[in-house]
Protein backbone atom coordinates (compact mmCIF):
# COMPACT_ATOMS: atom_id res chain seq x y z
CA UNK A 1 0.00 0.00 0.00
CA UNK A 2 1.33 3.38 -0.90
CA UNK A 3 2.09 5.73 1.95
CA UNK A 4 0.31 8.93 0.94
CA UNK A 5 1.93 10.86 3.81
CA UNK A 6 5.23 10.96 1.91
CA UNK A 7 6.05 14.30 0.29
CA UNK A 8 5.17 14.40 -3.39
CA UNK A 9 7.87 15.36 -5.90
CA UNK A 10 6.28 18.80 -6.22
CA UNK A 11 6.47 19.57 -2.50
CA UNK A 12 10.06 20.48 -1.62
CA UNK A 13 11.37 18.53 1.37
CA UNK A 14 11.85 20.32 4.66
CA UNK A 15 15.32 20.34 6.18
CA UNK A 16 14.36 22.62 9.03
CA UNK A 17 11.64 25.18 9.71
CA UNK A 18 12.17 28.91 10.23
CA UNK A 19 11.45 28.44 13.94
CA UNK A 20 14.04 25.66 14.13
CA UNK A 21 16.62 27.91 12.49
CA UNK A 22 15.81 30.72 14.92
CA UNK A 23 16.19 28.33 17.88
CA UNK A 24 19.46 27.00 16.45
CA UNK A 25 20.89 30.51 16.10
CA UNK A 26 19.71 31.64 19.51
CA UNK A 27 21.22 28.53 21.12
CA UNK A 28 24.56 29.45 19.54
CA UNK A 29 24.09 33.03 20.72
CA UNK A 30 23.41 31.73 24.22
CA UNK A 31 26.73 29.87 24.12
CA UNK A 32 28.55 32.97 22.88
CA UNK A 33 26.96 34.96 25.70
CA UNK A 34 28.34 32.44 28.20
CA UNK A 35 31.80 32.86 26.70
CA UNK A 36 31.57 36.66 27.11
CA UNK A 37 30.45 36.18 30.73
CA UNK A 38 33.40 34.03 31.73
CA UNK A 39 35.99 35.98 29.69
CA UNK A 40 38.33 37.78 32.12
CA UNK A 41 37.39 41.48 32.19
CA UNK A 42 41.01 42.62 32.16
CA UNK A 43 41.68 40.76 28.88
CA UNK A 44 38.41 41.15 26.98
CA UNK A 45 39.30 44.41 25.21
CA UNK A 46 43.04 43.90 24.87
CA UNK A 47 44.34 40.30 24.78
CA UNK A 48 45.25 39.01 21.33
CA UNK A 49 47.21 36.25 19.61
CA UNK A 50 49.00 36.29 16.28
CA UNK A 51 48.19 39.92 15.51
CA UNK A 52 44.45 39.21 15.53
CA UNK A 53 41.72 41.39 17.03
CA UNK A 54 40.85 41.11 20.71
CA UNK A 55 37.74 39.19 21.78
CA UNK A 56 35.78 42.46 22.15
CA UNK A 57 36.25 43.29 18.46
CA UNK A 58 35.27 39.79 17.29
CA UNK A 59 32.12 39.97 19.42
CA UNK A 60 31.36 43.50 18.23
CA UNK A 61 31.47 42.33 14.61
CA UNK A 62 29.11 39.44 15.34
CA UNK A 63 26.77 41.67 17.32
CA UNK A 64 26.66 44.45 14.71
CA UNK A 65 26.01 42.07 11.85
CA UNK A 66 23.07 40.45 13.63
CA UNK A 67 21.67 43.78 14.80
CA UNK A 68 21.91 45.60 11.47
CA UNK A 69 20.74 42.64 9.39
CA UNK A 70 17.31 42.08 10.83
CA UNK A 71 15.35 44.68 8.78
CA UNK A 72 17.14 43.51 5.64
CA UNK A 73 16.49 39.85 6.31
CA UNK A 74 12.82 40.57 6.94
CA UNK A 75 12.08 42.95 4.11
CA UNK A 76 15.17 44.15 2.27
CA UNK A 77 15.84 47.36 4.22
CA UNK A 78 19.63 47.22 4.34
CA UNK A 79 21.53 50.05 6.00
CA UNK A 80 24.98 50.90 4.75
CA UNK A 81 27.43 48.72 6.68
CA UNK A 82 30.29 51.02 7.61
CA UNK A 83 32.46 51.65 10.64
CA UNK A 84 30.01 54.46 11.48
CA UNK A 85 27.11 52.01 11.60
CA UNK A 86 28.50 50.60 14.77
CA UNK A 87 27.46 53.51 16.98
CA UNK A 88 29.09 53.99 20.34
CA UNK A 89 31.67 51.37 21.22
CA UNK A 90 31.12 49.39 24.40
CA UNK A 91 33.92 49.83 26.93
CA UNK A 92 32.75 47.32 29.55
CA UNK A 93 31.63 43.71 29.36
CA UNK A 94 28.35 44.73 31.02
CA UNK A 95 27.60 47.07 28.11
CA UNK A 96 28.39 44.29 25.64
CA UNK A 97 26.12 41.83 27.47
CA UNK A 98 23.30 44.38 27.68
CA UNK A 99 23.51 44.99 23.94
CA UNK A 100 23.75 41.23 23.37
CA UNK A 101 20.41 40.80 25.14
CA UNK A 102 18.84 43.64 23.15
CA UNK A 103 19.84 41.93 19.91
CA UNK A 104 18.48 38.61 21.21
CA UNK A 105 15.11 40.31 21.66
CA UNK A 106 15.38 42.03 18.30
CA UNK A 107 15.97 38.73 16.48
CA UNK A 108 12.99 37.17 18.26
CA UNK A 109 10.82 40.18 17.41
CA UNK A 110 11.74 40.29 13.72
CA UNK A 111 11.79 36.55 13.07
CA UNK A 112 8.02 35.89 12.96
CA UNK A 113 7.71 38.80 10.52
CA UNK A 114 9.96 37.12 7.93
CA UNK A 115 7.67 35.87 5.12
CA UNK A 116 8.18 32.10 4.69
CA UNK A 117 9.15 32.49 1.03
CA UNK A 118 11.79 35.07 2.00
CA UNK A 119 14.38 32.44 3.01
CA UNK A 120 14.79 31.40 -0.62
CA UNK A 121 14.72 34.93 -2.06
CA UNK A 122 17.97 36.27 -3.46
CA UNK A 123 18.91 39.69 -2.07
CA UNK A 124 22.06 41.79 -1.76
CA UNK A 125 22.75 42.12 1.96
CA UNK A 126 24.03 45.60 2.83
CA UNK A 127 24.18 46.19 -0.91
CA UNK A 128 27.27 43.96 -0.98
CA UNK A 129 26.66 40.25 -0.37
CA UNK A 130 24.39 38.59 -2.92
CA UNK A 131 22.64 35.30 -2.26
CA UNK A 132 19.49 33.72 -0.86
CA UNK A 133 18.43 34.91 2.60
CA UNK A 134 18.95 31.42 4.11
CA UNK A 135 22.56 31.59 2.90
CA UNK A 136 23.07 34.99 4.49
CA UNK A 137 21.56 33.82 7.80
CA UNK A 138 23.84 30.79 7.80
CA UNK A 139 26.73 33.16 7.14
CA UNK A 140 25.84 35.17 10.26
CA UNK A 141 25.66 31.99 12.36
CA UNK A 142 28.83 30.48 10.88
CA UNK A 143 30.78 33.70 11.33
CA UNK A 144 29.78 33.74 15.00
CA UNK A 145 30.90 30.10 15.46
CA UNK A 146 34.18 30.86 13.63
CA UNK A 147 35.09 33.84 15.81
CA UNK A 148 33.87 32.19 19.01
CA UNK A 149 36.15 29.23 18.22
CA UNK A 150 39.02 31.71 18.01
CA UNK A 151 38.03 33.19 21.38
CA UNK A 152 38.15 29.65 22.81
CA UNK A 153 41.86 29.56 21.95
CA UNK A 154 42.40 32.97 23.55
CA UNK A 155 40.71 31.66 26.71
CA UNK A 156 42.74 28.43 26.76
CA UNK A 157 45.99 30.35 26.48
CA UNK A 158 44.78 32.51 29.39
CA UNK A 159 44.27 29.33 31.41
CA UNK A 160 40.46 29.63 31.39
CA UNK A 161 38.24 26.64 30.55
CA UNK A 162 35.72 27.70 27.86
CA UNK A 163 32.06 26.62 28.07
CA UNK A 164 31.24 23.21 26.53
CA UNK A 165 30.67 23.63 22.79
CA UNK A 166 27.76 21.20 22.70
CA UNK A 167 25.85 22.73 25.65
CA UNK A 168 23.63 25.44 24.17
CA UNK A 169 21.22 27.42 26.32
CA UNK A 170 17.87 28.11 24.67
CA UNK A 171 16.59 31.69 24.28
CA UNK B 1 -6.71 38.89 -6.22
CA UNK B 2 -5.27 36.24 -3.99
CA UNK B 3 -1.85 34.89 -4.90
CA UNK B 4 -2.34 31.13 -4.90
CA UNK B 5 1.41 30.52 -5.24
CA UNK B 6 1.94 31.44 -1.57
CA UNK B 7 2.48 28.49 0.79
CA UNK B 8 -0.70 27.48 2.60
CA UNK B 9 -0.64 27.28 6.42
CA UNK B 10 -0.51 23.48 6.18
CA UNK B 11 2.59 23.45 3.97
CA UNK B 12 5.65 24.08 6.16
CA UNK B 13 7.87 26.83 4.78
CA UNK B 14 11.20 25.92 3.26
CA UNK B 15 14.34 27.40 4.80
CA UNK B 16 16.68 25.44 2.59
CA UNK B 17 16.54 22.23 0.58
CA UNK B 18 18.57 19.09 1.26
CA UNK B 19 20.70 19.87 -1.80
CA UNK B 20 21.33 23.40 -0.50
CA UNK B 21 22.44 21.98 2.86
CA UNK B 22 24.77 19.52 1.12
CA UNK B 23 26.28 22.33 -0.96
CA UNK B 24 26.65 24.50 2.17
CA UNK B 25 28.50 21.74 4.02
CA UNK B 26 30.73 20.85 1.09
CA UNK B 27 31.63 24.51 0.62
CA UNK B 28 32.74 24.61 4.27
CA UNK B 29 34.63 21.36 3.74
CA UNK B 30 36.33 22.89 0.71
CA UNK B 31 37.50 25.78 2.89
CA UNK B 32 38.77 23.37 5.56
CA UNK B 33 40.63 21.45 2.86
CA UNK B 34 42.33 24.69 1.80
CA UNK B 35 43.39 25.28 5.39
CA UNK B 36 44.94 21.81 5.59
CA UNK B 37 46.76 22.43 2.30
CA UNK B 38 48.42 25.64 3.44
CA UNK B 39 49.14 24.44 7.00
CA UNK B 40 52.92 24.04 7.39
CA UNK B 41 53.78 20.31 7.30
CA UNK B 42 56.25 20.58 10.15
CA UNK B 43 53.56 21.98 12.48
CA UNK B 44 50.42 20.12 11.42
CA UNK B 45 50.84 17.16 13.79
CA UNK B 46 52.56 18.93 16.67
CA UNK B 47 51.94 22.66 17.07
CA UNK B 48 49.48 23.60 19.81
CA UNK B 49 48.36 26.55 21.91
CA UNK B 50 46.97 26.60 25.45
CA UNK B 51 47.24 22.85 25.96
CA UNK B 52 44.85 22.16 23.08
CA UNK B 53 45.15 19.43 20.46
CA UNK B 54 47.26 19.99 17.34
CA UNK B 55 45.53 20.80 14.04
CA UNK B 56 45.85 17.16 12.92
CA UNK B 57 43.71 15.95 15.84
CA UNK B 58 41.03 18.60 15.31
CA UNK B 59 40.84 17.65 11.63
CA UNK B 60 40.82 13.94 12.46
CA UNK B 61 37.79 14.44 14.72
CA UNK B 62 35.92 16.38 12.04
CA UNK B 63 36.83 13.81 9.40
CA UNK B 64 35.85 10.79 11.51
CA UNK B 65 32.52 12.25 12.53
CA UNK B 66 31.55 12.98 8.92
CA UNK B 67 32.79 9.61 7.68
CA UNK B 68 31.14 7.48 10.36
CA UNK B 69 27.86 9.42 10.38
CA UNK B 70 26.75 8.94 6.83
CA UNK B 71 25.05 5.50 7.18
CA UNK B 72 23.35 6.69 10.37
CA UNK B 73 22.15 9.94 8.84
CA UNK B 74 20.75 8.07 5.86
CA UNK B 75 19.11 5.13 7.60
CA UNK B 76 19.98 4.85 11.28
CA UNK B 77 22.96 2.46 11.00
CA UNK B 78 25.19 3.97 13.68
CA UNK B 79 28.52 2.32 14.42
CA UNK B 80 29.91 2.56 17.95
CA UNK B 81 31.96 5.75 18.09
CA UNK B 82 35.15 4.82 19.92
CA UNK B 83 38.83 5.52 19.56
CA UNK B 84 39.03 2.20 17.67
CA UNK B 85 36.56 3.47 15.07
CA UNK B 86 39.20 5.79 13.80
CA UNK B 87 41.23 3.13 12.06
CA UNK B 88 44.80 3.85 11.12
CA UNK B 89 46.01 7.33 12.00
CA UNK B 90 47.31 9.48 9.18
CA UNK B 91 50.94 10.51 9.62
CA UNK B 92 51.27 12.84 6.64
CA UNK B 93 49.16 15.72 5.33
CA UNK B 94 48.88 13.88 2.01
CA UNK B 95 47.15 10.97 3.77
CA UNK B 96 44.79 13.39 5.50
CA UNK B 97 43.93 15.13 2.23
CA UNK B 98 43.37 11.81 0.45
CA UNK B 99 40.97 10.71 3.19
CA UNK B 100 39.33 14.13 3.11
CA UNK B 101 38.55 13.62 -0.58
CA UNK B 102 37.20 10.12 0.06
CA UNK B 103 34.80 11.51 2.65
CA UNK B 104 33.76 14.28 0.24
CA UNK B 105 32.77 11.58 -2.24
CA UNK B 106 31.08 9.54 0.49
CA UNK B 107 28.89 12.48 1.55
CA UNK B 108 27.92 13.14 -2.06
CA UNK B 109 27.12 9.44 -2.59
CA UNK B 110 25.00 9.06 0.54
CA UNK B 111 23.19 12.40 0.38
CA UNK B 112 20.69 11.64 -2.42
CA UNK B 113 19.78 8.44 -0.54
CA UNK B 114 18.57 10.36 2.53
CA UNK B 115 14.75 10.20 2.51
CA UNK B 116 13.36 13.78 2.53
CA UNK B 117 11.38 13.17 5.73
CA UNK B 118 14.56 11.92 7.45
CA UNK B 119 15.86 15.43 8.24
CA UNK B 120 13.05 15.92 10.77
CA UNK B 121 13.23 12.42 12.27
CA UNK B 122 14.58 12.12 15.79
CA UNK B 123 17.38 9.57 16.14
CA UNK B 124 20.17 8.82 18.59
CA UNK B 125 23.41 9.38 16.69
CA UNK B 126 26.06 6.80 17.63
CA UNK B 127 23.60 5.68 20.33
CA UNK B 128 24.55 8.83 22.24
CA UNK B 129 23.29 12.11 20.78
CA UNK B 130 19.52 12.38 20.52
CA UNK B 131 17.81 14.89 18.26
CA UNK B 132 16.43 15.44 14.77
CA UNK B 133 18.78 14.56 11.90
CA UNK B 134 18.93 18.21 10.69
CA UNK B 135 20.19 19.14 14.17
CA UNK B 136 22.88 16.46 14.06
CA UNK B 137 24.00 17.54 10.58
CA UNK B 138 24.24 21.16 11.73
CA UNK B 139 26.28 19.91 14.68
CA UNK B 140 28.77 18.27 12.29
CA UNK B 141 29.06 21.47 10.25
CA UNK B 142 29.26 23.76 13.29
CA UNK B 143 31.87 21.57 14.95
CA UNK B 144 34.00 21.80 11.80
CA UNK B 145 33.67 25.62 11.71
CA UNK B 146 34.51 25.79 15.44
CA UNK B 147 37.70 23.75 15.16
CA UNK B 148 38.74 25.37 11.89
CA UNK B 149 38.40 28.77 13.58
CA UNK B 150 40.82 27.50 16.22
CA UNK B 151 43.23 26.34 13.53
CA UNK B 152 43.07 29.88 12.06
CA UNK B 153 44.55 31.16 15.34
CA UNK B 154 47.28 28.49 15.24
CA UNK B 155 48.14 29.61 11.70
CA UNK B 156 48.18 33.31 12.60
CA UNK B 157 50.55 32.68 15.50
CA UNK B 158 52.75 30.75 13.05
CA UNK B 159 52.79 33.81 10.80
CA UNK B 160 50.67 32.16 8.09
CA UNK B 161 47.70 33.96 6.53
CA UNK B 162 44.65 31.63 6.63
CA UNK B 163 42.31 31.32 3.63
CA UNK B 164 39.47 33.89 3.49
CA UNK B 165 36.55 32.68 5.61
CA UNK B 166 33.92 33.84 3.12
CA UNK B 167 35.53 32.25 0.05
CA UNK B 168 34.13 28.72 -0.16
CA UNK B 169 35.03 26.39 -3.01
CA UNK B 170 32.13 24.28 -4.25
CA UNK B 171 32.36 20.45 -4.32
Coordinates of C-alpha atoms in Angstrom, one line a residue:
Chain A
X1 CA 0.0 0.0 0.0
X2 CA 1.3 3.4 -0.9
X3 CA 2.1 5.7 2.0
X4 CA 0.3 8.9 0.9
X5 CA 1.9 10.9 3.8
X6 CA 5.2 11.0 1.9
X7 CA 6.1 14.3 0.3
X8 CA 5.2 14.4 -3.4
X9 CA 7.9 15.4 -5.9
X10 CA 6.3 18.8 -6.2
X11 CA 6.5 19.6 -2.5
X12 CA 10.1 20.5 -1.6
X13 CA 11.4 18.5 1.4
X14 CA 11.8 20.3 4.7
X15 CA 15.3 20.3 6.2
X16 CA 14.4 22.6 9.0
X17 CA 11.6 25.2 9.7
X18 CA 12.2 28.9 10.2
X19 CA 11.4 28.4 13.9
X20 CA 14.0 25.7 14.1
X21 CA 16.6 27.9 12.5
X22 CA 15.8 30.7 14.9
X23 CA 16.2 28.3 17.9
X24 CA 19.5 27.0 16.4
X25 CA 20.9 30.5 16.1
X26 CA 19.7 31.6 19.5
X27 CA 21.2 28.5 21.1
X28 CA 24.6 29.4 19.5
X29 CA 24.1 33.0 20.7
X30 CA 23.4 31.7 24.2
X31 CA 26.7 29.9 24.1
X32 CA 28.5 33.0 22.9
X33 CA 27.0 35.0 25.7
X34 CA 28.3 32.4 28.2
X35 CA 31.8 32.9 26.7
X36 CA 31.6 36.7 27.1
X37 CA 30.5 36.2 30.7
X38 CA 33.4 34.0 31.7
X39 CA 36.0 36.0 29.7
X40 CA 38.3 37.8 32.1
X41 CA 37.4 41.5 32.2
X42 CA 41.0 42.6 32.2
X43 CA 41.7 40.8 28.9
X44 CA 38.4 41.1 27.0
X45 CA 39.3 44.4 25.2
X46 CA 43.0 43.9 24.9
X47 CA 44.3 40.3 24.8
X48 CA 45.2 39.0 21.3
X49 CA 47.2 36.3 19.6
X50 CA 49.0 36.3 16.3
X51 CA 48.2 39.9 15.5
X52 CA 44.5 39.2 15.5
X53 CA 41.7 41.4 17.0
X54 CA 40.9 41.1 20.7
X55 CA 37.7 39.2 21.8
X56 CA 35.8 42.5 22.1
X57 CA 36.3 43.3 18.5
X58 CA 35.3 39.8 17.3
X59 CA 32.1 40.0 19.4
X60 CA 31.4 43.5 18.2
X61 CA 31.5 42.3 14.6
X62 CA 29.1 39.4 15.3
X63 CA 26.8 41.7 17.3
X64 CA 26.7 44.5 14.7
X65 CA 26.0 42.1 11.8
X66 CA 23.1 40.5 13.6
X67 CA 21.7 43.8 14.8
X68 CA 21.9 45.6 11.5
X69 CA 20.7 42.6 9.4
X70 CA 17.3 42.1 10.8
X71 CA 15.4 44.7 8.8
X72 CA 17.1 43.5 5.6
X73 CA 16.5 39.9 6.3
X74 CA 12.8 40.6 6.9
X75 CA 12.1 42.9 4.1
X76 CA 15.2 44.1 2.3
X77 CA 15.8 47.4 4.2
X78 CA 19.6 47.2 4.3
X79 CA 21.5 50.1 6.0
X80 CA 25.0 50.9 4.7
X81 CA 27.4 48.7 6.7
X82 CA 30.3 51.0 7.6
X83 CA 32.5 51.7 10.6
X84 CA 30.0 54.5 11.5
X85 CA 27.1 52.0 11.6
X86 CA 28.5 50.6 14.8
X87 CA 27.5 53.5 17.0
X88 CA 29.1 54.0 20.3
X89 CA 31.7 51.4 21.2
X90 CA 31.1 49.4 24.4
X91 CA 33.9 49.8 26.9
X92 CA 32.8 47.3 29.6
X93 CA 31.6 43.7 29.4
X94 CA 28.4 44.7 31.0
X95 CA 27.6 47.1 28.1
X96 CA 28.4 44.3 25.6
X97 CA 26.1 41.8 27.5
X98 CA 23.3 44.4 27.7
X99 CA 23.5 45.0 23.9
X100 CA 23.7 41.2 23.4
X101 CA 20.4 40.8 25.1
X102 CA 18.8 43.6 23.1
X103 CA 19.8 41.9 19.9
X104 CA 18.5 38.6 21.2
X105 CA 15.1 40.3 21.7
X106 CA 15.4 42.0 18.3
X107 CA 16.0 38.7 16.5
X108 CA 13.0 37.2 18.3
X109 CA 10.8 40.2 17.4
X110 CA 11.7 40.3 13.7
X111 CA 11.8 36.6 13.1
X112 CA 8.0 35.9 13.0
X113 CA 7.7 38.8 10.5
X114 CA 10.0 37.1 7.9
X115 CA 7.7 35.9 5.1
X116 CA 8.2 32.1 4.7
X117 CA 9.1 32.5 1.0
X118 CA 11.8 35.1 2.0
X119 CA 14.4 32.4 3.0
X120 CA 14.8 31.4 -0.6
X121 CA 14.7 34.9 -2.1
X122 CA 18.0 36.3 -3.5
X123 CA 18.9 39.7 -2.1
X124 CA 22.1 41.8 -1.8
X125 CA 22.7 42.1 2.0
X126 CA 24.0 45.6 2.8
X127 CA 24.2 46.2 -0.9
X128 CA 27.3 44.0 -1.0
X129 CA 26.7 40.2 -0.4
X130 CA 24.4 38.6 -2.9
X131 CA 22.6 35.3 -2.3
X132 CA 19.5 33.7 -0.9
X133 CA 18.4 34.9 2.6
X134 CA 18.9 31.4 4.1
X135 CA 22.6 31.6 2.9
X136 CA 23.1 35.0 4.5
X137 CA 21.6 33.8 7.8
X138 CA 23.8 30.8 7.8
X139 CA 26.7 33.2 7.1
X140 CA 25.8 35.2 10.3
X141 CA 25.7 32.0 12.4
X142 CA 28.8 30.5 10.9
X143 CA 30.8 33.7 11.3
X144 CA 29.8 33.7 15.0
X145 CA 30.9 30.1 15.5
X146 CA 34.2 30.9 13.6
X147 CA 35.1 33.8 15.8
X148 CA 33.9 32.2 19.0
X149 CA 36.2 29.2 18.2
X150 CA 39.0 31.7 18.0
X151 CA 38.0 33.2 21.4
X152 CA 38.2 29.6 22.8
X153 CA 41.9 29.6 21.9
X154 CA 42.4 33.0 23.5
X155 CA 40.7 31.7 26.7
X156 CA 42.7 28.4 26.8
X157 CA 46.0 30.3 26.5
X158 CA 44.8 32.5 29.4
X159 CA 44.3 29.3 31.4
X160 CA 40.5 29.6 31.4
X161 CA 38.2 26.6 30.5
X162 CA 35.7 27.7 27.9
X163 CA 32.1 26.6 28.1
X164 CA 31.2 23.2 26.5
X165 CA 30.7 23.6 22.8
X166 CA 27.8 21.2 22.7
X167 CA 25.9 22.7 25.6
X168 CA 23.6 25.4 24.2
X169 CA 21.2 27.4 26.3
X170 CA 17.9 28.1 24.7
X171 CA 16.6 31.7 24.3
Chain B
X1 CA -6.7 38.9 -6.2
X2 CA -5.3 36.2 -4.0
X3 CA -1.9 34.9 -4.9
X4 CA -2.3 31.1 -4.9
X5 CA 1.4 30.5 -5.2
X6 CA 1.9 31.4 -1.6
X7 CA 2.5 28.5 0.8
X8 CA -0.7 27.5 2.6
X9 CA -0.6 27.3 6.4
X10 CA -0.5 23.5 6.2
X11 CA 2.6 23.4 4.0
X12 CA 5.7 24.1 6.2
X13 CA 7.9 26.8 4.8
X14 CA 11.2 25.9 3.3
X15 CA 14.3 27.4 4.8
X16 CA 16.7 25.4 2.6
X17 CA 16.5 22.2 0.6
X18 CA 18.6 19.1 1.3
X19 CA 20.7 19.9 -1.8
X20 CA 21.3 23.4 -0.5
X21 CA 22.4 22.0 2.9
X22 CA 24.8 19.5 1.1
X23 CA 26.3 22.3 -1.0
X24 CA 26.6 24.5 2.2
X25 CA 28.5 21.7 4.0
X26 CA 30.7 20.8 1.1
X27 CA 31.6 24.5 0.6
X28 CA 32.7 24.6 4.3
X29 CA 34.6 21.4 3.7
X30 CA 36.3 22.9 0.7
X31 CA 37.5 25.8 2.9
X32 CA 38.8 23.4 5.6
X33 CA 40.6 21.5 2.9
X34 CA 42.3 24.7 1.8
X35 CA 43.4 25.3 5.4
X36 CA 44.9 21.8 5.6
X37 CA 46.8 22.4 2.3
X38 CA 48.4 25.6 3.4
X39 CA 49.1 24.4 7.0
X40 CA 52.9 24.0 7.4
X41 CA 53.8 20.3 7.3
X42 CA 56.2 20.6 10.1
X43 CA 53.6 22.0 12.5
X44 CA 50.4 20.1 11.4
X45 CA 50.8 17.2 13.8
X46 CA 52.6 18.9 16.7
X47 CA 51.9 22.7 17.1
X48 CA 49.5 23.6 19.8
X49 CA 48.4 26.6 21.9
X50 CA 47.0 26.6 25.4
X51 CA 47.2 22.9 26.0
X52 CA 44.8 22.2 23.1
X53 CA 45.2 19.4 20.5
X54 CA 47.3 20.0 17.3
X55 CA 45.5 20.8 14.0
X56 CA 45.9 17.2 12.9
X57 CA 43.7 15.9 15.8
X58 CA 41.0 18.6 15.3
X59 CA 40.8 17.7 11.6
X60 CA 40.8 13.9 12.5
X61 CA 37.8 14.4 14.7
X62 CA 35.9 16.4 12.0
X63 CA 36.8 13.8 9.4
X64 CA 35.9 10.8 11.5
X65 CA 32.5 12.3 12.5
X66 CA 31.5 13.0 8.9
X67 CA 32.8 9.6 7.7
X68 CA 31.1 7.5 10.4
X69 CA 27.9 9.4 10.4
X70 CA 26.7 8.9 6.8
X71 CA 25.0 5.5 7.2
X72 CA 23.4 6.7 10.4
X73 CA 22.2 9.9 8.8
X74 CA 20.7 8.1 5.9
X75 CA 19.1 5.1 7.6
X76 CA 20.0 4.9 11.3
X77 CA 23.0 2.5 11.0
X78 CA 25.2 4.0 13.7
X79 CA 28.5 2.3 14.4
X80 CA 29.9 2.6 18.0
X81 CA 32.0 5.8 18.1
X82 CA 35.1 4.8 19.9
X83 CA 38.8 5.5 19.6
X84 CA 39.0 2.2 17.7
X85 CA 36.6 3.5 15.1
X86 CA 39.2 5.8 13.8
X87 CA 41.2 3.1 12.1
X88 CA 44.8 3.8 11.1
X89 CA 46.0 7.3 12.0
X90 CA 47.3 9.5 9.2
X91 CA 50.9 10.5 9.6
X92 CA 51.3 12.8 6.6
X93 CA 49.2 15.7 5.3
X94 CA 48.9 13.9 2.0
X95 CA 47.1 11.0 3.8
X96 CA 44.8 13.4 5.5
X97 CA 43.9 15.1 2.2
X98 CA 43.4 11.8 0.5
X99 CA 41.0 10.7 3.2
X100 CA 39.3 14.1 3.1
X101 CA 38.5 13.6 -0.6
X102 CA 37.2 10.1 0.1
X103 CA 34.8 11.5 2.7
X104 CA 33.8 14.3 0.2
X105 CA 32.8 11.6 -2.2
X106 CA 31.1 9.5 0.5
X107 CA 28.9 12.5 1.6
X108 CA 27.9 13.1 -2.1
X109 CA 27.1 9.4 -2.6
X110 CA 25.0 9.1 0.5
X111 CA 23.2 12.4 0.4
X112 CA 20.7 11.6 -2.4
X113 CA 19.8 8.4 -0.5
X114 CA 18.6 10.4 2.5
X115 CA 14.8 10.2 2.5
X116 CA 13.4 13.8 2.5
X117 CA 11.4 13.2 5.7
X118 CA 14.6 11.9 7.4
X119 CA 15.9 15.4 8.2
X120 CA 13.0 15.9 10.8
X121 CA 13.2 12.4 12.3
X122 CA 14.6 12.1 15.8
X123 CA 17.4 9.6 16.1
X124 CA 20.2 8.8 18.6
X125 CA 23.4 9.4 16.7
X126 CA 26.1 6.8 17.6
X127 CA 23.6 5.7 20.3
X128 CA 24.6 8.8 22.2
X129 CA 23.3 12.1 20.8
X130 CA 19.5 12.4 20.5
X131 CA 17.8 14.9 18.3
X132 CA 16.4 15.4 14.8
X133 CA 18.8 14.6 11.9
X134 CA 18.9 18.2 10.7
X135 CA 20.2 19.1 14.2
X136 CA 22.9 16.5 14.1
X137 CA 24.0 17.5 10.6
X138 CA 24.2 21.2 11.7
X139 CA 26.3 19.9 14.7
X140 CA 28.8 18.3 12.3
X141 CA 29.1 21.5 10.2
X142 CA 29.3 23.8 13.3
X143 CA 31.9 21.6 15.0
X144 CA 34.0 21.8 11.8
X145 CA 33.7 25.6 11.7
X146 CA 34.5 25.8 15.4
X147 CA 37.7 23.7 15.2
X148 CA 38.7 25.4 11.9
X149 CA 38.4 28.8 13.6
X150 CA 40.8 27.5 16.2
X151 CA 43.2 26.3 13.5
X152 CA 43.1 29.9 12.1
X153 CA 44.6 31.2 15.3
X154 CA 47.3 28.5 15.2
X155 CA 48.1 29.6 11.7
X156 CA 48.2 33.3 12.6
X157 CA 50.6 32.7 15.5
X158 CA 52.8 30.7 13.1
X159 CA 52.8 33.8 10.8
X160 CA 50.7 32.2 8.1
X161 CA 47.7 34.0 6.5
X162 CA 44.7 31.6 6.6
X163 CA 42.3 31.3 3.6
X164 CA 39.5 33.9 3.5
X165 CA 36.5 32.7 5.6
X166 CA 33.9 33.8 3.1
X167 CA 35.5 32.2 0.0
X168 CA 34.1 28.7 -0.2
X169 CA 35.0 26.4 -3.0
X170 CA 32.1 24.3 -4.2
X171 CA 32.4 20.5 -4.3

